mmCIF file of C-alpha atoms in Angstrom:
data_model
loop_
_atom_site.group_PDB
_atom_site.id
_atom_site.type_symbol
_atom_site.label_atom_id
_atom_site.label_comp_id
_atom_site.label_asym_id
_atom_site.label_seq_id
_atom_site.Cartn_x
_atom_site.Cartn_y
_atom_site.Cartn_z
ATOM 1 C CA MET A 1 -127.926 41.980 21.950
ATOM 2 C CA ARG A 2 -129.060 39.770 24.750
ATOM 3 C CA ASN A 3 -127.731 40.892 28.075
ATOM 4 C CA THR A 4 -126.008 37.855 29.575
ATOM 5 C CA LEU A 5 -124.434 39.568 32.479
ATOM 6 C CA PHE A 6 -126.425 39.825 35.766
ATOM 7 C CA THR A 7 -123.764 40.566 38.330
ATOM 8 C CA LEU A 8 -125.706 40.679 41.620
ATOM 9 C CA ALA A 9 -124.869 41.944 45.155
ATOM 10 C CA PHE A 10 -126.427 42.012 48.583
ATOM 11 C CA LEU A 11 -125.246 44.101 51.576
ATOM 12 C CA LEU A 12 -125.849 42.630 55.040
ATOM 13 C CA ALA A 13 -126.967 45.008 57.820
ATOM 14 C CA ALA A 14 -124.077 46.298 59.950
ATOM 15 C CA VAL A 15 -123.921 45.188 63.572
ATOM 16 C CA ALA A 16 -121.593 47.884 64.848
ATOM 17 C CA ALA A 17 -122.455 51.498 65.517
ATOM 18 C CA GLY A 18 -121.334 53.981 62.899
ATOM 19 C CA PRO A 19 -122.524 55.608 59.660
ATOM 20 C CA ALA A 20 -125.836 54.528 58.161
ATOM 21 C CA THR A 21 -125.629 51.143 56.440
ATOM 22 C CA ALA A 22 -126.105 51.161 52.663
ATOM 23 C CA THR A 23 -129.410 49.500 51.808
ATOM 24 C CA VAL A 24 -129.877 50.319 48.086
ATOM 25 C CA ILE A 25 -128.097 48.054 45.605
ATOM 26 C CA VAL A 26 -127.970 48.087 41.829
ATOM 27 C CA VAL A 27 -128.629 44.863 39.894
ATOM 28 C CA PRO A 28 -126.607 43.903 37.941
ATOM 29 C CA ALA A 29 -123.566 45.455 39.651
ATOM 30 C CA GLU A 30 -121.993 46.126 36.244
ATOM 31 C CA LEU A 31 -122.964 45.920 32.564
ATOM 32 C CA ASP A 32 -120.785 44.327 29.891
ATOM 33 C CA LEU A 33 -122.259 45.201 26.497
ATOM 34 C CA GLU A 34 -119.529 43.089 24.888
ATOM 35 C CA THR A 35 -118.885 43.874 21.179
ATOM 36 C CA VAL A 36 -121.085 46.367 19.325
ATOM 37 C CA GLU A 37 -120.983 48.185 16.003
ATOM 38 C CA PRO A 38 -119.624 51.770 16.097
ATOM 39 C CA THR A 39 -122.343 54.437 16.761
ATOM 40 C CA THR A 40 -124.871 51.709 17.713
ATOM 41 C CA VAL A 41 -127.417 52.671 20.384
ATOM 42 C CA VAL A 42 -127.699 49.873 22.956
ATOM 43 C CA MET A 43 -130.652 49.660 25.365
ATOM 44 C CA ARG A 44 -130.386 47.888 28.720
ATOM 45 C CA SER A 45 -132.098 48.115 32.111
ATOM 46 C CA VAL A 46 -130.798 47.927 35.659
ATOM 47 C CA TRP A 47 -132.683 47.694 38.928
ATOM 48 C CA LEU A 48 -132.316 49.717 42.098
ATOM 49 C CA ILE A 49 -133.449 47.553 45.024
ATOM 50 C CA ASN A 50 -134.043 48.773 48.569
ATOM 51 C CA THR A 51 -132.962 45.854 50.732
ATOM 52 C CA GLY A 52 -133.568 47.756 53.994
ATOM 53 C CA ASP A 53 -136.558 48.101 56.281
ATOM 54 C CA ASP A 54 -137.173 51.814 55.695
ATOM 55 C CA PRO A 55 -137.999 53.942 52.612
ATOM 56 C CA VAL A 56 -135.072 55.722 50.955
ATOM 57 C CA GLN A 57 -134.798 58.773 48.707
ATOM 58 C CA LEU A 58 -133.249 58.317 45.278
ATOM 59 C CA LEU A 59 -131.824 61.733 44.398
ATOM 60 C CA SER A 60 -130.107 61.471 41.005
ATOM 61 C CA ALA A 61 -128.570 59.272 38.318
ATOM 62 C CA ARG A 62 -125.970 60.467 35.821
ATOM 63 C CA GLY A 63 -123.477 59.002 33.372
ATOM 64 C CA SER A 64 -119.823 60.000 33.136
ATOM 65 C CA CYS A 65 -120.277 61.076 29.511
ATOM 66 C CA GLY A 66 -123.011 62.323 27.205
ATOM 67 C CA CYS A 67 -123.133 58.947 25.436
ATOM 68 C CA THR A 68 -125.177 57.524 28.307
ATOM 69 C CA VAL A 69 -128.794 58.532 28.955
ATOM 70 C CA LEU A 70 -130.929 57.220 31.849
ATOM 71 C CA GLU A 71 -134.693 57.316 32.250
ATOM 72 C CA PHE A 72 -134.752 58.294 35.924
ATOM 73 C CA LYS A 73 -136.738 60.646 38.175
ATOM 74 C CA PRO A 74 -135.959 61.422 41.827
ATOM 75 C CA GLN A 75 -138.342 59.499 44.068
ATOM 76 C CA THR A 76 -138.813 57.540 47.266
ATOM 77 C CA LEU A 77 -138.227 53.798 47.084
ATOM 78 C CA ALA A 78 -140.195 51.739 49.593
ATOM 79 C CA SER A 79 -138.637 48.984 51.707
ATOM 80 C CA GLN A 80 -137.947 45.803 49.665
ATOM 81 C CA ALA A 81 -139.118 47.577 46.484
ATOM 82 C CA ALA A 82 -137.336 47.429 43.108
ATOM 83 C CA LEU A 83 -137.146 50.258 40.531
ATOM 84 C CA GLN A 84 -136.304 49.544 36.886
ATOM 85 C CA VAL A 85 -134.000 52.148 35.297
ATOM 86 C CA PRO A 86 -133.646 51.992 31.457
ATOM 87 C CA VAL A 87 -130.155 52.897 30.206
ATOM 88 C CA ARG A 88 -129.282 53.961 26.650
ATOM 89 C CA VAL A 89 -125.633 53.905 25.557
ATOM 90 C CA THR A 90 -124.301 55.162 22.212
ATOM 91 C CA ALA A 91 -121.127 53.356 21.122
ATOM 92 C CA PRO A 92 -118.092 55.415 19.997
ATOM 93 C CA LYS A 93 -117.562 56.158 16.296
ATOM 94 C CA THR A 94 -114.066 54.653 16.340
ATOM 95 C CA ALA A 95 -113.707 50.980 15.397
ATOM 96 C CA GLY A 96 -111.770 48.685 17.733
ATOM 97 C CA ARG A 97 -112.193 50.921 20.762
ATOM 98 C CA ARG A 98 -112.622 49.702 24.350
ATOM 99 C CA LYS A 99 -114.686 52.083 26.470
ATOM 100 C CA THR A 100 -115.933 52.159 30.068
ATOM 101 C CA VAL A 101 -118.675 54.525 31.230
ATOM 102 C CA THR A 102 -119.596 54.963 34.881
ATOM 103 C CA VAL A 103 -123.165 55.673 36.014
ATOM 104 C CA THR A 104 -123.486 57.188 39.483
ATOM 105 C CA PHE A 105 -126.681 56.843 41.523
ATOM 106 C CA THR A 106 -127.044 59.243 44.456
ATOM 107 C CA VAL A 107 -129.088 58.086 47.452
ATOM 108 C CA ARG A 108 -129.749 60.188 50.540
ATOM 109 C CA ASP A 109 -127.638 59.120 53.557
ATOM 110 C CA GLN A 110 -125.710 56.525 51.531
ATOM 111 C CA GLU A 111 -122.456 56.474 49.608
ATOM 112 C CA PRO A 112 -122.970 56.953 45.821
ATOM 113 C CA ILE A 113 -123.515 53.722 43.889
ATOM 114 C CA LYS A 114 -121.178 53.268 40.906
ATOM 115 C CA LEU A 115 -122.277 51.176 37.917
ATOM 116 C CA PRO A 116 -119.525 50.502 35.305
ATOM 117 C CA ILE A 117 -120.671 49.886 31.708
ATOM 118 C CA ARG A 118 -118.137 48.349 29.336
ATOM 119 C CA LEU A 119 -118.145 47.823 25.580
ATOM 120 C CA VAL A 120 -115.840 47.208 22.636
ATOM 121 C CA THR A 121 -116.599 48.516 19.147
ATOM 122 C CA THR A 122 -116.097 46.145 16.214
ATOM 123 C CA GLY A 123 -113.233 46.589 13.776
ATOM 124 C CA ASP A 124 -109.465 46.263 13.856
ATOM 125 C CA PHE A 125 -107.809 47.055 17.158
ATOM 126 C CA PRO A 126 -105.175 49.699 16.526
ATOM 127 C CA THR A 127 -101.558 48.842 17.352
ATOM 128 C CA THR A 128 -98.497 51.055 17.463
ATOM 129 C CA THR A 129 -96.219 48.667 15.505
ATOM 130 C CA ASP A 130 -96.267 46.094 12.731
ATOM 131 C CA VAL A 131 -96.286 43.355 15.365
ATOM 132 C CA ARG A 132 -99.899 42.270 15.934
ATOM 133 C CA ALA A 133 -101.487 40.074 18.553
ATOM 134 C CA GLU A 134 -103.928 37.345 17.507
ATOM 135 C CA PRO A 135 -106.449 37.382 18.954
ATOM 136 C CA ALA A 136 -106.384 41.083 19.766
ATOM 137 C CA VAL A 137 -108.293 40.278 22.989
ATOM 138 C CA VAL A 138 -107.864 36.998 24.890
ATOM 139 C CA ASP A 139 -111.309 36.099 26.253
ATOM 140 C CA LEU A 140 -111.293 33.321 28.865
ATOM 141 C CA GLY A 141 -115.096 33.380 29.198
ATOM 142 C CA ALA A 142 -116.637 32.119 32.477
ATOM 143 C CA VAL A 143 -113.992 30.573 34.739
ATOM 144 C CA THR A 144 -114.104 29.359 38.334
ATOM 145 C CA ALA A 145 -112.896 31.887 40.924
ATOM 146 C CA GLY A 146 -109.478 31.068 42.364
ATOM 147 C CA ASN A 147 -108.559 28.515 39.668
ATOM 148 C CA LEU A 148 -105.404 28.606 37.558
ATOM 149 C CA VAL A 149 -106.284 28.634 33.844
ATOM 150 C CA SER A 150 -104.191 28.663 30.694
ATOM 151 C CA ALA A 151 -104.579 30.496 27.417
ATOM 152 C CA SER A 152 -102.419 31.434 24.452
ATOM 153 C CA ALA A 153 -101.951 34.234 21.959
ATOM 154 C CA ARG A 154 -99.817 34.665 18.858
ATOM 155 C CA LEU A 155 -97.534 37.544 18.015
ATOM 156 C CA VAL A 156 -97.188 38.162 14.298
ATOM 157 C CA ASN A 157 -94.557 40.311 12.598
ATOM 158 C CA THR A 158 -96.517 41.750 9.683
ATOM 159 C CA SER A 159 -93.641 43.934 8.446
ATOM 160 C CA ASP A 160 -90.864 43.110 5.974
ATOM 161 C CA ILE A 161 -88.062 43.695 8.506
ATOM 162 C CA PRO A 162 -87.122 41.920 11.763
ATOM 163 C CA GLN A 163 -88.786 43.097 14.968
ATOM 164 C CA ARG A 164 -87.333 42.427 18.419
ATOM 165 C CA ILE A 165 -89.581 41.925 21.459
ATOM 166 C CA THR A 166 -87.521 42.847 24.513
ATOM 167 C CA ALA A 167 -89.973 42.254 27.374
ATOM 168 C CA ALA A 168 -93.479 41.163 28.393
ATOM 169 C CA ARG A 169 -95.153 42.881 31.338
ATOM 170 C CA PRO A 170 -98.392 41.478 32.777
ATOM 171 C CA ALA A 171 -100.451 44.131 34.595
ATOM 172 C CA CYS A 172 -100.730 42.019 37.763
ATOM 173 C CA LYS A 173 -99.040 39.157 39.586
ATOM 174 C CA CYS A 174 -102.104 37.020 38.804
ATOM 175 C CA MET A 175 -100.763 36.579 35.224
ATOM 176 C CA THR A 176 -97.526 34.909 34.146
ATOM 177 C CA LEU A 177 -95.907 34.016 30.827
ATOM 178 C CA PRO A 178 -93.796 31.010 31.896
ATOM 179 C CA ASP A 179 -92.168 30.300 28.540
ATOM 180 C CA PHE A 180 -91.565 33.824 27.293
ATOM 181 C CA GLU A 181 -88.075 35.088 26.541
ATOM 182 C CA PRO A 182 -86.902 38.138 24.543
ATOM 183 C CA VAL A 183 -86.949 37.207 20.885
ATOM 184 C CA THR A 184 -86.361 38.669 17.426
ATOM 185 C CA LEU A 185 -89.134 37.942 14.917
ATOM 186 C CA ALA A 186 -88.133 37.637 11.292
ATOM 187 C CA ALA A 187 -90.366 39.244 8.684
ATOM 188 C CA GLY A 188 -93.648 37.337 8.661
ATOM 189 C CA GLU A 189 -92.663 35.151 11.624
ATOM 190 C CA VAL A 190 -95.265 34.048 14.205
ATOM 191 C CA ILE A 191 -94.681 32.909 17.816
ATOM 192 C CA ASP A 192 -97.084 31.443 20.358
ATOM 193 C CA VAL A 193 -97.193 32.944 23.843
ATOM 194 C CA HIS A 194 -98.422 30.761 26.732
ATOM 195 C CA ILE A 195 -100.401 32.662 29.367
ATOM 196 C CA GLN A 196 -101.331 31.463 32.861
ATOM 197 C CA VAL A 197 -103.961 33.348 34.834
ATOM 198 C CA GLU A 198 -105.034 32.971 38.461
ATOM 199 C CA VAL A 199 -108.745 33.816 38.270
ATOM 200 C CA PRO A 200 -109.729 36.622 40.697
ATOM 201 C CA ARG A 201 -111.750 35.526 43.732
ATOM 202 C CA THR A 202 -113.910 38.626 43.303
ATOM 203 C CA LEU A 203 -116.905 37.468 41.283
ATOM 204 C CA GLY A 204 -117.913 39.127 38.015
ATOM 205 C CA ALA A 205 -116.318 40.393 34.825
ATOM 206 C CA SER A 206 -112.772 41.745 34.826
ATOM 207 C CA SER A 207 -109.939 42.541 32.444
ATOM 208 C CA ARG A 208 -106.150 42.407 32.781
ATOM 209 C CA GLU A 209 -103.552 43.556 30.258
ATOM 210 C CA ILE A 210 -100.236 42.235 29.004
ATOM 211 C CA THR A 211 -97.810 44.748 27.485
ATOM 212 C CA PHE A 212 -95.195 43.486 25.030
ATOM 213 C CA VAL A 213 -92.295 45.930 24.670
ATOM 214 C CA LEU A 214 -90.487 46.205 21.329
ATOM 215 C CA GLU A 215 -87.096 47.625 20.625
ATOM 216 C CA GLY A 216 -87.510 51.355 20.257
ATOM 217 C CA ARG A 217 -90.029 51.486 23.169
ATOM 218 C CA GLN A 218 -93.050 50.703 21.059
ATOM 219 C CA VAL A 219 -95.608 48.411 22.674
ATOM 220 C CA VAL A 220 -98.362 45.916 21.859
ATOM 221 C CA LYS A 221 -101.102 45.653 24.470
ATOM 222 C CA VAL A 222 -103.172 42.470 24.799
ATOM 223 C CA PRO A 223 -106.214 42.587 27.113
ATOM 224 C CA VAL A 224 -107.185 39.338 28.897
ATOM 225 C CA ARG A 225 -110.875 39.253 29.822
ATOM 226 C CA MET A 226 -112.719 36.807 32.058
ATOM 227 C CA LYS A 227 -115.781 36.370 34.222
ATOM 228 C CA SER A 228 -115.190 34.822 37.659
ATOM 229 C CA ILE A 229 -117.959 32.467 38.762
ATOM 230 C CA ASP A 230 -118.569 30.134 41.712
ATOM 231 C CA THR A 231 -119.604 26.556 40.927
ATOM 232 C CA ARG A 232 -122.020 26.620 43.851
ATOM 233 C CA VAL A 233 -124.340 28.720 41.725
ATOM 234 C CA GLU A 234 -125.121 25.589 39.721
ATOM 235 C CA ALA A 235 -125.952 23.651 42.900
ATOM 236 C CA LEU A 236 -128.220 26.489 44.042
ATOM 237 C CA GLN A 237 -129.879 26.613 40.606
ATOM 238 C CA ARG A 238 -130.728 22.896 40.767
ATOM 239 C CA HIS A 239 -131.863 23.212 44.377
ATOM 240 C CA LEU A 240 -134.326 26.009 43.603
ATOM 241 C CA GLY A 241 -135.636 24.087 40.617
ATOM 242 C CA ASP A 242 -136.284 21.010 42.763
ATOM 243 C CA LEU A 243 -138.034 23.011 45.448
ATOM 244 C CA TYR A 244 -140.196 25.305 43.358
ATOM 245 C CA GLN A 245 -140.516 23.538 39.997
ATOM 246 C CA SER A 246 -139.263 26.729 38.402
ATOM 247 C CA ARG A 247 -136.089 27.893 36.694
ATOM 248 C CA TYR A 248 -134.383 30.718 38.558
ATOM 249 C CA THR A 249 -131.382 32.432 36.992
ATOM 250 C CA PHE A 250 -128.603 34.605 38.381
ATOM 251 C CA ASP A 251 -124.975 35.159 37.383
ATOM 252 C CA GLY A 252 -123.613 36.893 40.451
ATOM 253 C CA PHE A 253 -123.999 36.751 44.181
ATOM 254 C CA ARG A 254 -122.360 37.693 47.468
ATOM 255 C CA ILE A 255 -120.420 35.111 49.482
ATOM 256 C CA ASP A 256 -119.976 35.238 53.264
ATOM 257 C CA GLY A 257 -118.223 32.024 54.303
ATOM 258 C CA ASP A 258 -120.546 29.142 53.419
ATOM 259 C CA VAL A 259 -123.480 31.487 52.781
ATOM 260 C CA ILE A 260 -124.520 32.848 49.387
ATOM 261 C CA THR A 261 -127.038 35.665 49.097
ATOM 262 C CA ALA A 262 -128.432 36.565 45.664
ATOM 263 C CA ILE A 263 -131.248 38.189 43.779
ATOM 264 C CA ALA A 264 -133.063 35.482 41.776
ATOM 265 C CA TRP A 265 -134.650 36.057 38.387
ATOM 266 C CA GLU A 266 -137.262 33.606 37.158
ATOM 267 C CA GLY A 267 -136.759 32.262 33.654
ATOM 268 C CA LEU A 268 -135.958 34.955 31.100
ATOM 269 C CA GLY A 269 -138.105 37.589 32.777
ATOM 270 C CA ARG A 270 -136.592 40.962 33.663
ATOM 271 C CA GLN A 271 -138.373 41.342 37.018
ATOM 272 C CA PRO A 272 -136.257 40.366 40.053
ATOM 273 C CA ARG A 273 -138.379 37.685 41.654
ATOM 274 C CA ALA A 274 -136.878 37.050 45.087
ATOM 275 C CA MET A 275 -133.953 37.304 47.459
ATOM 276 C CA VAL A 276 -132.331 33.957 48.180
ATOM 277 C CA THR A 277 -130.094 33.056 51.135
ATOM 278 C CA CYS A 278 -128.472 29.629 50.879
ATOM 279 C CA HIS A 279 -126.172 27.702 53.260
ATOM 280 C CA PHE A 280 -123.753 25.132 51.805
ATOM 281 C CA ASN A 281 -122.050 22.035 53.181
ATOM 282 C CA ASP A 282 -118.285 21.612 52.878
ATOM 283 C CA ASP A 283 -118.747 19.432 49.769
ATOM 284 C CA GLY A 284 -120.656 22.189 47.954
ATOM 285 C CA THR A 285 -124.122 20.696 48.407
ATOM 286 C CA VAL A 286 -127.005 22.819 49.689
ATOM 287 C CA ARG A 287 -127.721 22.518 53.434
ATOM 288 C CA SER A 288 -130.618 24.983 53.665
ATOM 289 C CA SER A 289 -132.122 27.902 51.784
ATOM 290 C CA LEU A 290 -134.543 30.741 52.303
ATOM 291 C CA ILE A 291 -136.349 32.489 49.452
ATOM 292 C CA GLU A 292 -138.117 35.809 50.091
ATOM 293 C CA PRO A 293 -140.237 37.562 47.421
ATOM 294 C CA ILE A 294 -139.290 41.089 46.338
ATOM 295 C CA SER A 295 -142.126 43.524 45.773
ATOM 296 C CA SER A 296 -141.862 45.624 42.603
#
């Protein structure tokens, strides 16, 4: 499966005295393997990039469970160098299961780097009642950070007796169900549920959950997934293409006011090509940019 998620980060050097500033970043900052068949072995790669001016020691890399294997050896990473780390993940045997694995990279004199890896196995999502949600997962796709977006889901009573839904509980204040009221579903009845979501301003993939409570304390859980993006990435993409006659790609970046800093990937290649710093005008157009090659 093609890896479409390159969530990227860049840490600026600290100006105040204190603990050593983190200089090693992992690209992408998280992996979403999306939907895979049970027991499938999925291969991906991430990059450890030393953004600092001095060499650093990479001490270890380990997954939170035995389903994740990394091809990694302790070593010294030179300044501005990038190390590719292959990752192999074996999906659970259970169909319809959502799983998150965390990979931890240990770097000398730096806080551990956490890399979340998410996946969902194919098959029916188990529910605790005869009331089912369709779709089982509401996927908003790529949506602009900070925007208010709408979606809908259906609740279906698949049993031959009435089922009463007494409450709906979104996991955060960023989600509301403006039209929902407690309701009794007749056998076979279907209702539409309108969902409004304020997209997180933190860029990258995320998931929120809505819990529908049925009489008797049984519940139906409906995950709402999304990927927060910033429309300025498109302006930066066009700008780089105009300047360099090349197609640079990136899905994530770090924002500091009107400045975006990102790791750029050229075309479909898997080698991080350069570090880009771009300043924007108030109308979202590019004011200036700096592109610096990354040695591999």
